[in-house]
XYZ file of C-alpha atoms in Angstrom:
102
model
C 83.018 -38.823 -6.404
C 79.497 -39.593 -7.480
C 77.896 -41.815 -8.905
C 76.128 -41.103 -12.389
C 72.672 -42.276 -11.390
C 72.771 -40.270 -7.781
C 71.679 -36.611 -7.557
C 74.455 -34.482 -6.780
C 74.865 -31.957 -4.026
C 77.478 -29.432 -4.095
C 78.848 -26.787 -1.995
C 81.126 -24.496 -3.962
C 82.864 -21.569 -1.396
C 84.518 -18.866 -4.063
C 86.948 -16.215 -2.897
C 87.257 -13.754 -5.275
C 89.515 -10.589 -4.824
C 88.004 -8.295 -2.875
C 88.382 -5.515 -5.902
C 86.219 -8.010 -8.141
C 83.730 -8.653 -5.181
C 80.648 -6.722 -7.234
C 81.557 -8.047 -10.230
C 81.608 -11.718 -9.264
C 78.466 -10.846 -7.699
C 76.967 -9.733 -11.358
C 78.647 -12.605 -13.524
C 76.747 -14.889 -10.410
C 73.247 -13.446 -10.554
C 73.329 -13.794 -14.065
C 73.506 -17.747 -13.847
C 70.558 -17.768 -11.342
C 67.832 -17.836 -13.687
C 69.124 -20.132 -16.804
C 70.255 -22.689 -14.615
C 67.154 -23.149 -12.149
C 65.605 -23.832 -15.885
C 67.461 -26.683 -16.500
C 65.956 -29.865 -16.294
C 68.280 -31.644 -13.981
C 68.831 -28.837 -11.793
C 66.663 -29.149 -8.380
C 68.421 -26.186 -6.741
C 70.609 -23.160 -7.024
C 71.500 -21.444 -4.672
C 73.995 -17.917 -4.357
C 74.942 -16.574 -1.227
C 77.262 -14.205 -0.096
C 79.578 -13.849 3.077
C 80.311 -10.147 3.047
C 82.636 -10.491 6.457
C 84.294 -12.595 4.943
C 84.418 -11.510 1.092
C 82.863 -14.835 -0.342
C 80.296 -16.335 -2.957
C 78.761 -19.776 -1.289
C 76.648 -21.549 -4.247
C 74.211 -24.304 -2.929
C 73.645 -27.166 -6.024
C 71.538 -29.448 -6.377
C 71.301 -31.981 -9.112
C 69.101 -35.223 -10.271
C 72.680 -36.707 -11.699
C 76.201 -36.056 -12.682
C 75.188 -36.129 -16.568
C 73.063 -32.875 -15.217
C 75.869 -31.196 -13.759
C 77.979 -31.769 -16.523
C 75.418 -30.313 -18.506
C 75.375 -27.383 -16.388
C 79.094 -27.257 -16.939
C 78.839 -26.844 -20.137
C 76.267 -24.450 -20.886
C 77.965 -20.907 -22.313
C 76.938 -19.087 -19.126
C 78.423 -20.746 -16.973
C 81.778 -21.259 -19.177
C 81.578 -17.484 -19.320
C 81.401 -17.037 -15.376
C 84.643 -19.889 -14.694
C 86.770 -18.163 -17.367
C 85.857 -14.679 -15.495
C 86.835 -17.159 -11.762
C 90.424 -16.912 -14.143
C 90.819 -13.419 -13.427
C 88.904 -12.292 -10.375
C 89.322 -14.765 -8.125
C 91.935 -14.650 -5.067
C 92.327 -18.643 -4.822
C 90.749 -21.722 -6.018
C 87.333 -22.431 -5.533
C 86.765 -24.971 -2.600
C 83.909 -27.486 -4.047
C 82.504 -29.922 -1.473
C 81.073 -33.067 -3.203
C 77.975 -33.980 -0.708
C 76.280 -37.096 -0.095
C 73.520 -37.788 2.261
C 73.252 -39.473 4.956
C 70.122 -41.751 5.344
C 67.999 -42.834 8.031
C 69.191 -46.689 8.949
């Protein structure tokens, strides 16, 4: 996991069922805009893999406390309790850190 005073970068692959693929796609682009306004967000990022059905999200934080924030803004609650019903399998979140010149 992170540590609270590193930025966080996340890689979130979400599979939703293919009958919900347009409306993930909606609930998505609607947390585009509020969350590239928050403070401690440096990047967001939604892309989607049509061959293969998926949302990719691209995040970049200045700390966990800023994710966690991000977490727990209404729009985004609103989008994970949506994951609840359109989604074909848990999302696969990869925790990144980077690797620095030695």
């Amino acid at each position: 996991m992170t540590k609270v005073d590193r930025p966080v970068h996340i890689v979130a692959i979400i599979q939703p069922q293919s009958r919900y693929y347009e409306k993930g796609v909606e609930a998505l682009q609607c947390l585009l805009l509020p969350t590239r306004g928050e403070p401690g967000c440096i990047r967001f990022d939604i892309f989607e893999d049509r061959e293969n059905g998926q949302y990719i999200l691209v995040e970049h934080f200045k700390s966990q406390a800023d994710l966690d924030f991000h977490y727990a803004q209404e729009y985004t609650k609103s989008v994970f309790a949506l994951y609840e019903t359109i989604l074909a399998t848990a999302p696969e979140i990869r925790y990144l850190l980077p690797i620095e010149a030695s």
